[in-house]
């Protein structure tokens, strides 16, 4: 089916906060952001961190937990018109259904100053809750007025221990991973994989998939 054709990294994406590994400083039950997400009061945020550290995954998890409508824009393909359109749709949703909107913007550092400017009034008046993710330092790439209206949240690369847990999880998961296939990875192969993924969970799972499919 479709699920089997999905890359392993997409199949293994955590679906609930309890499955989300790492970034305890962000999603822990006692942290500001963790509490806010659990109460469905997600604040405007800029997520800054390396690839494979869980930014997109956390966006998926929030989407599954919130009563808000969730819209995603990719900064690579977004122009001012798309931003205005998203804002208009969010206003109508608020009026007609009394439903808020969370707007996820991937690679937000790629938006130019004029595009970023368009977010200001919407973030200001709560038209939508903006969550922008970036692999680049937001203090260099995001305009100061937008930064001052968003909480900057830093994602760390995953630890070797966490990567190991994710890889072993994929090997044993019968529903989404290789659990039914009697696959064992030699300890040195696992170590090699962990070290070379450099804290990037997606990269680790992509490598595992290459190894297994190639075997």
PDB file of C-alpha atoms in Angstrom:
ATOM      1  CA  UNK A   1       0.000   0.000   0.000  1.00  0.00           C
ATOM      2  CA  UNK A   2       0.929   3.672   0.151  1.00  0.00           C
ATOM      3  CA  UNK A   3       2.512   3.268   3.587  1.00  0.00           C
ATOM      4  CA  UNK A   4       5.073   0.772   2.283  1.00  0.00           C
ATOM      5  CA  UNK A   5       6.075   3.157  -0.475  1.00  0.00           C
ATOM      6  CA  UNK A   6       6.716   5.951   2.013  1.00  0.00           C
ATOM      7  CA  UNK A   7      10.349   6.373   3.065  1.00  0.00           C
ATOM      8  CA  UNK A   8      11.168   4.741   6.391  1.00  0.00           C
ATOM      9  CA  UNK A   9      11.835   8.141   8.005  1.00  0.00           C
ATOM     10  CA  UNK A  10       8.296   9.268   7.131  1.00  0.00           C
ATOM     11  CA  UNK A  11       6.727   5.991   8.314  1.00  0.00           C
ATOM     12  CA  UNK A  12       8.574   6.136  11.641  1.00  0.00           C
ATOM     13  CA  UNK A  13       7.697   9.774  12.356  1.00  0.00           C
ATOM     14  CA  UNK A  14       6.422  10.004  15.964  1.00  0.00           C
ATOM     15  CA  UNK A  15       2.678  10.688  16.049  1.00  0.00           C
ATOM     16  CA  UNK A  16       2.291  11.655  19.696  1.00  0.00           C
ATOM     17  CA  UNK A  17       4.243  13.789  22.131  1.00  0.00           C
ATOM     18  CA  UNK A  18       4.987  10.647  24.180  1.00  0.00           C
ATOM     19  CA  UNK A  19       6.819   9.141  21.173  1.00  0.00           C
ATOM     20  CA  UNK A  20       8.832  12.299  20.490  1.00  0.00           C
ATOM     21  CA  UNK A  21      12.476  11.743  21.384  1.00  0.00           C
ATOM     22  CA  UNK A  22      14.854  14.447  22.570  1.00  0.00           C
ATOM     23  CA  UNK A  23      14.328  18.225  22.879  1.00  0.00           C
ATOM     24  CA  UNK A  24      13.223  17.750  26.491  1.00  0.00           C
ATOM     25  CA  UNK A  25      14.087  21.443  27.028  1.00  0.00           C
ATOM     26  CA  UNK A  26      11.265  22.297  24.597  1.00  0.00           C
ATOM     27  CA  UNK A  27       8.555  19.661  25.002  1.00  0.00           C
ATOM     28  CA  UNK A  28       9.076  18.562  28.610  1.00  0.00           C
ATOM     29  CA  UNK A  29       5.892  18.657  30.703  1.00  0.00           C
ATOM     30  CA  UNK A  30       7.371  21.411  32.892  1.00  0.00           C
ATOM     31  CA  UNK A  31       8.598  23.672  30.080  1.00  0.00           C
ATOM     32  CA  UNK A  32       6.724  26.745  28.875  1.00  0.00           C
ATOM     33  CA  UNK A  33       6.334  25.453  25.308  1.00  0.00           C
ATOM     34  CA  UNK A  34       5.548  21.885  26.393  1.00  0.00           C
ATOM     35  CA  UNK A  35       2.777  23.088  28.700  1.00  0.00           C
ATOM     36  CA  UNK A  36       1.421  25.489  26.073  1.00  0.00           C
ATOM     37  CA  UNK A  37       1.215  22.734  23.421  1.00  0.00           C
ATOM     38  CA  UNK A  38      -0.560  20.384  25.843  1.00  0.00           C
ATOM     39  CA  UNK A  39      -3.075  23.122  26.724  1.00  0.00           C
ATOM     40  CA  UNK A  40      -3.556  23.943  23.014  1.00  0.00           C
ATOM     41  CA  UNK A  41      -2.254  27.474  23.587  1.00  0.00           C
ATOM     42  CA  UNK A  42       0.703  27.201  21.245  1.00  0.00           C
ATOM     43  CA  UNK A  43       2.509  30.588  21.062  1.00  0.00           C
ATOM     44  CA  UNK A  44       4.082  32.207  17.991  1.00  0.00           C
ATOM     45  CA  UNK A  45       7.532  30.661  17.621  1.00  0.00           C
ATOM     46  CA  UNK A  46      10.628  30.462  15.471  1.00  0.00           C
ATOM     47  CA  UNK A  47      12.177  27.006  15.667  1.00  0.00           C
ATOM     48  CA  UNK A  48      15.918  27.013  15.027  1.00  0.00           C
ATOM     49  CA  UNK A  49      17.923  23.820  14.735  1.00  0.00           C
ATOM     50  CA  UNK A  50      19.799  21.410  12.489  1.00  0.00           C
ATOM     51  CA  UNK A  51      18.075  19.062  10.010  1.00  0.00           C
ATOM     52  CA  UNK A  52      16.617  15.896  11.519  1.00  0.00           C
ATOM     53  CA  UNK A  53      16.285  17.316  15.037  1.00  0.00           C
ATOM     54  CA  UNK A  54      12.477  17.070  15.092  1.00  0.00           C
ATOM     55  CA  UNK A  55      11.108  20.419  13.869  1.00  0.00           C
ATOM     56  CA  UNK A  56       8.793  19.009  11.187  1.00  0.00           C
ATOM     57  CA  UNK A  57       7.847  16.106  13.435  1.00  0.00           C
ATOM     58  CA  UNK A  58       6.786  18.416  16.253  1.00  0.00           C
ATOM     59  CA  UNK A  59       4.675  20.374  13.741  1.00  0.00           C
ATOM     60  CA  UNK A  60       2.886  17.109  12.798  1.00  0.00           C
ATOM     61  CA  UNK A  61       2.307  16.270  16.446  1.00  0.00           C
ATOM     62  CA  UNK A  62       0.844  19.711  17.189  1.00  0.00           C
ATOM     63  CA  UNK A  63      -1.413  19.343  14.145  1.00  0.00           C
ATOM     64  CA  UNK A  64      -2.743  16.102  15.618  1.00  0.00           C
ATOM     65  CA  UNK A  65      -3.378  17.640  19.052  1.00  0.00           C
ATOM     66  CA  UNK A  66      -4.812  21.062  18.338  1.00  0.00           C
ATOM     67  CA  UNK A  67      -8.350  22.284  17.726  1.00  0.00           C
ATOM     68  CA  UNK A  68      -6.846  24.983  15.486  1.00  0.00           C
ATOM     69  CA  UNK A  69      -6.847  24.634  11.742  1.00  0.00           C
ATOM     70  CA  UNK A  70      -3.277  24.014  10.559  1.00  0.00           C
ATOM     71  CA  UNK A  71      -1.905  25.445   7.336  1.00  0.00           C
ATOM     72  CA  UNK A  72       1.606  24.841   6.054  1.00  0.00           C
ATOM     73  CA  UNK A  73       3.582  27.032   3.672  1.00  0.00           C
ATOM     74  CA  UNK A  74       7.019  26.274   2.297  1.00  0.00           C
ATOM     75  CA  UNK A  75       9.064  29.465   2.179  1.00  0.00           C
ATOM     76  CA  UNK A  76      10.774  28.209  -0.961  1.00  0.00           C
ATOM     77  CA  UNK A  77       7.517  28.428  -2.935  1.00  0.00           C
ATOM     78  CA  UNK A  78       5.752  31.216  -1.039  1.00  0.00           C
ATOM     79  CA  UNK A  79       5.143  34.756  -2.263  1.00  0.00           C
ATOM     80  CA  UNK A  80       3.393  37.737  -0.655  1.00  0.00           C
ATOM     81  CA  UNK A  81       0.125  36.702  -2.352  1.00  0.00           C
ATOM     82  CA  UNK A  82       0.208  33.295  -0.599  1.00  0.00           C
ATOM     83  CA  UNK A  83       0.762  34.952   2.771  1.00  0.00           C
ATOM     84  CA  UNK A  84      -2.142  37.370   2.244  1.00  0.00           C
ATOM     85  CA  UNK A  85      -4.350  34.497   1.074  1.00  0.00           C
ATOM     86  CA  UNK A  86      -3.491  32.432   4.168  1.00  0.00           C
ATOM     87  CA  UNK A  87      -4.261  35.438   6.384  1.00  0.00           C
ATOM     88  CA  UNK A  88      -7.618  36.046   4.678  1.00  0.00           C
ATOM     89  CA  UNK A  89      -8.593  32.374   5.043  1.00  0.00           C
ATOM     90  CA  UNK A  90      -7.603  32.497   8.724  1.00  0.00           C
ATOM     91  CA  UNK A  91      -9.760  35.600   9.323  1.00  0.00           C
ATOM     92  CA  UNK A  92     -12.792  33.973   7.700  1.00  0.00           C
ATOM     93  CA  UNK A  93     -12.250  30.802   9.715  1.00  0.00           C
ATOM     94  CA  UNK A  94     -12.134  32.861  12.920  1.00  0.00           C
ATOM     95  CA  UNK A  95     -15.345  34.720  11.985  1.00  0.00           C
ATOM     96  CA  UNK A  96     -17.384  31.835  10.589  1.00  0.00           C
ATOM     97  CA  UNK A  97     -16.261  28.900  12.721  1.00  0.00           C
ATOM     98  CA  UNK A  98     -14.647  30.630  15.685  1.00  0.00           C
ATOM     99  CA  UNK A  99     -11.588  28.493  14.885  1.00  0.00           C
ATOM    100  CA  UNK A 100      -8.013  29.694  15.201  1.00  0.00           C
ATOM    101  CA  UNK A 101      -5.256  28.931  12.705  1.00  0.00           C
ATOM    102  CA  UNK A 102      -1.688  27.771  13.183  1.00  0.00           C
ATOM    103  CA  UNK A 103       0.506  28.638  10.206  1.00  0.00           C
ATOM    104  CA  UNK A 104       3.651  26.520   9.813  1.00  0.00           C
ATOM    105  CA  UNK A 105       6.336  28.022   7.583  1.00  0.00           C
ATOM    106  CA  UNK A 106       9.238  25.704   6.734  1.00  0.00           C
ATOM    107  CA  UNK A 107      12.603  27.313   5.932  1.00  0.00           C
ATOM    108  CA  UNK A 108      11.298  30.720   7.018  1.00  0.00           C
ATOM    109  CA  UNK A 109      14.785  32.246   6.604  1.00  0.00           C
ATOM    110  CA  UNK A 110      14.249  32.053   2.842  1.00  0.00           C
ATOM    111  CA  UNK A 111      11.496  34.669   2.923  1.00  0.00           C
ATOM    112  CA  UNK A 112      12.696  38.159   2.051  1.00  0.00           C
ATOM    113  CA  UNK A 113      12.135  41.199   4.259  1.00  0.00           C
ATOM    114  CA  UNK A 114       8.993  42.303   2.391  1.00  0.00           C
ATOM    115  CA  UNK A 115       7.460  38.850   2.747  1.00  0.00           C
ATOM    116  CA  UNK A 116       8.338  38.658   6.436  1.00  0.00           C
ATOM    117  CA  UNK A 117       6.804  42.112   6.912  1.00  0.00           C
ATOM    118  CA  UNK A 118       3.438  40.727   5.801  1.00  0.00           C
ATOM    119  CA  UNK A 119       3.360  38.419   8.807  1.00  0.00           C
ATOM    120  CA  UNK A 120       3.636  41.256  11.331  1.00  0.00           C
ATOM    121  CA  UNK A 121       0.013  42.477  11.472  1.00  0.00           C
ATOM    122  CA  UNK A 122      -1.263  38.878  11.472  1.00  0.00           C
ATOM    123  CA  UNK A 123       0.984  37.804  14.328  1.00  0.00           C
ATOM    124  CA  UNK A 124       0.196  41.053  16.144  1.00  0.00           C
ATOM    125  CA  UNK A 125      -3.596  40.701  16.042  1.00  0.00           C
ATOM    126  CA  UNK A 126      -3.653  36.923  16.406  1.00  0.00           C
ATOM    127  CA  UNK A 127      -5.007  36.207  12.907  1.00  0.00           C
ATOM    128  CA  UNK A 128      -2.830  33.122  13.098  1.00  0.00           C
ATOM    129  CA  UNK A 129      -0.213  31.586  15.338  1.00  0.00           C
ATOM    130  CA  UNK A 130       3.007  31.621  13.309  1.00  0.00           C
ATOM    131  CA  UNK A 131       5.484  28.780  13.692  1.00  0.00           C
ATOM    132  CA  UNK A 132       8.502  29.224  11.448  1.00  0.00           C
ATOM    133  CA  UNK A 133      11.259  26.634  11.257  1.00  0.00           C
ATOM    134  CA  UNK A 134      14.785  27.339  10.114  1.00  0.00           C
ATOM    135  CA  UNK A 135      18.210  25.742   9.984  1.00  0.00           C
ATOM    136  CA  UNK A 136      19.811  29.213   9.849  1.00  0.00           C
ATOM    137  CA  UNK A 137      20.407  31.553  12.785  1.00  0.00           C
ATOM    138  CA  UNK A 138      17.152  33.551  13.034  1.00  0.00           C
ATOM    139  CA  UNK A 139      18.953  36.541  14.535  1.00  0.00           C
ATOM    140  CA  UNK A 140      20.620  37.037  11.149  1.00  0.00           C
ATOM    141  CA  UNK A 141      17.757  36.007   8.867  1.00  0.00           C
ATOM    142  CA  UNK A 142      14.506  37.076  10.508  1.00  0.00           C
ATOM    143  CA  UNK A 143      13.527  40.752  10.753  1.00  0.00           C
ATOM    144  CA  UNK A 144      13.741  42.102  14.338  1.00  0.00           C
ATOM    145  CA  UNK A 145      10.043  43.128  14.622  1.00  0.00           C
ATOM    146  CA  UNK A 146       9.002  39.566  13.793  1.00  0.00           C
ATOM    147  CA  UNK A 147      11.598  38.079  16.147  1.00  0.00           C
ATOM    148  CA  UNK A 148      10.336  40.249  18.985  1.00  0.00           C
ATOM    149  CA  UNK A 149       6.799  38.888  18.497  1.00  0.00           C
ATOM    150  CA  UNK A 150       7.870  35.232  18.425  1.00  0.00           C
ATOM    151  CA  UNK A 151       9.558  33.007  20.946  1.00  0.00           C
ATOM    152  CA  UNK A 152      12.822  31.672  19.522  1.00  0.00           C
ATOM    153  CA  UNK A 153      13.108  27.972  20.363  1.00  0.00           C
ATOM    154  CA  UNK A 154      16.411  26.139  19.829  1.00  0.00           C
ATOM    155  CA  UNK A 155      16.444  22.469  18.792  1.00  0.00           C
ATOM    156  CA  UNK A 156      19.638  20.493  19.517  1.00  0.00           C
ATOM    157  CA  UNK A 157      21.082  17.685  17.397  1.00  0.00           C
ATOM    158  CA  UNK A 158      19.955  14.350  18.844  1.00  0.00           C
ATOM    159  CA  UNK A 159      22.413  12.485  21.052  1.00  0.00           C
ATOM    160  CA  UNK A 160      24.007   9.206  19.919  1.00  0.00           C
ATOM    161  CA  UNK A 161      21.876   7.461  22.530  1.00  0.00           C
ATOM    162  CA  UNK A 162      18.675   8.943  21.069  1.00  0.00           C
ATOM    163  CA  UNK A 163      19.692   8.062  17.499  1.00  0.00           C
ATOM    164  CA  UNK A 164      20.431   4.502  18.631  1.00  0.00           C
ATOM    165  CA  UNK A 165      16.962   4.276  20.217  1.00  0.00           C
ATOM    166  CA  UNK A 166      15.330   5.550  17.000  1.00  0.00           C
ATOM    167  CA  UNK A 167      17.227   3.085  14.783  1.00  0.00           C
ATOM    168  CA  UNK A 168      16.493   0.151  17.107  1.00  0.00           C
ATOM    169  CA  UNK A 169      12.860   1.270  17.235  1.00  0.00           C
ATOM    170  CA  UNK A 170      12.666   1.116  13.436  1.00  0.00           C
ATOM    171  CA  UNK A 171      14.273  -2.356  13.406  1.00  0.00           C
ATOM    172  CA  UNK A 172      11.738  -3.732  15.914  1.00  0.00           C
ATOM    173  CA  UNK A 173       8.541  -1.861  14.973  1.00  0.00           C
ATOM    174  CA  UNK A 174       6.264  -4.425  13.318  1.00  0.00           C
ATOM    175  CA  UNK A 175       3.701  -1.876  12.118  1.00  0.00           C
ATOM    176  CA  UNK A 176       5.882   0.812  10.536  1.00  0.00           C
ATOM    177  CA  UNK A 177       9.429  -0.531  10.584  1.00  0.00           C
ATOM    178  CA  UNK A 178      11.244  -3.806   9.933  1.00  0.00           C
ATOM    179  CA  UNK A 179       9.900  -5.672  12.953  1.00  0.00           C
ATOM    180  CA  UNK A 180       8.439  -8.622  11.043  1.00  0.00           C
ATOM    181  CA  UNK A 181      11.504  -9.191   8.902  1.00  0.00           C
ATOM    182  CA  UNK A 182      14.010 -10.833  11.236  1.00  0.00           C
ATOM    183  CA  UNK A 183      16.675  -8.220  10.528  1.00  0.00           C
ATOM    184  CA  UNK A 184      19.637  -7.897  12.864  1.00  0.00           C
ATOM    185  CA  UNK A 185      22.244  -5.199  12.528  1.00  0.00           C
ATOM    186  CA  UNK A 186      25.780  -6.040  13.630  1.00  0.00           C
ATOM    187  CA  UNK A 187      26.766  -3.874  16.654  1.00  0.00           C
ATOM    188  CA  UNK A 188      29.584  -2.224  14.669  1.00  0.00           C
ATOM    189  CA  UNK A 189      27.191  -1.451  11.779  1.00  0.00           C
ATOM    190  CA  UNK A 190      24.794   0.170  14.246  1.00  0.00           C
ATOM    191  CA  UNK A 191      27.632   2.214  15.788  1.00  0.00           C
ATOM    192  CA  UNK A 192      28.817   3.316  12.341  1.00  0.00           C
ATOM    193  CA  UNK A 193      25.286   4.415  11.485  1.00  0.00           C
ATOM    194  CA  UNK A 194      24.867   6.306  14.764  1.00  0.00           C
ATOM    195  CA  UNK A 195      28.174   8.165  14.472  1.00  0.00           C
ATOM    196  CA  UNK A 196      27.691   9.075  10.820  1.00  0.00           C
ATOM    197  CA  UNK A 197      24.178  10.408  11.281  1.00  0.00           C
ATOM    198  CA  UNK A 198      25.626  13.221  13.449  1.00  0.00           C
ATOM    199  CA  UNK A 199      22.446  13.755  15.451  1.00  0.00           C
ATOM    200  CA  UNK A 200      20.134  13.775  12.418  1.00  0.00           C
ATOM    201  CA  UNK A 201      17.312  11.239  12.869  1.00  0.00           C
ATOM    202  CA  UNK A 202      16.114  11.459   9.270  1.00  0.00           C
ATOM    203  CA  UNK A 203      19.621  10.797   7.976  1.00  0.00           C
ATOM    204  CA  UNK A 204      19.993   7.799  10.329  1.00  0.00           C
ATOM    205  CA  UNK A 205      16.720   6.239   9.131  1.00  0.00           C
ATOM    206  CA  UNK A 206      17.565   6.926   5.469  1.00  0.00           C
ATOM    207  CA  UNK A 207      20.899   5.130   5.936  1.00  0.00           C
ATOM    208  CA  UNK A 208      19.188   2.225   7.698  1.00  0.00           C
ATOM    209  CA  UNK A 209      16.714   1.949   4.837  1.00  0.00           C
ATOM    210  CA  UNK A 210      19.567   1.822   2.288  1.00  0.00           C
ATOM    211  CA  UNK A 211      21.309  -0.915   4.270  1.00  0.00           C
ATOM    212  CA  UNK A 212      18.164  -3.045   4.651  1.00  0.00           C
ATOM    213  CA  UNK A 213      16.873  -2.572   1.090  1.00  0.00           C
ATOM    214  CA  UNK A 214      20.373  -3.296  -0.223  1.00  0.00           C
ATOM    215  CA  UNK A 215      20.798  -6.449   1.871  1.00  0.00           C
TER     216      UNK A 215
END
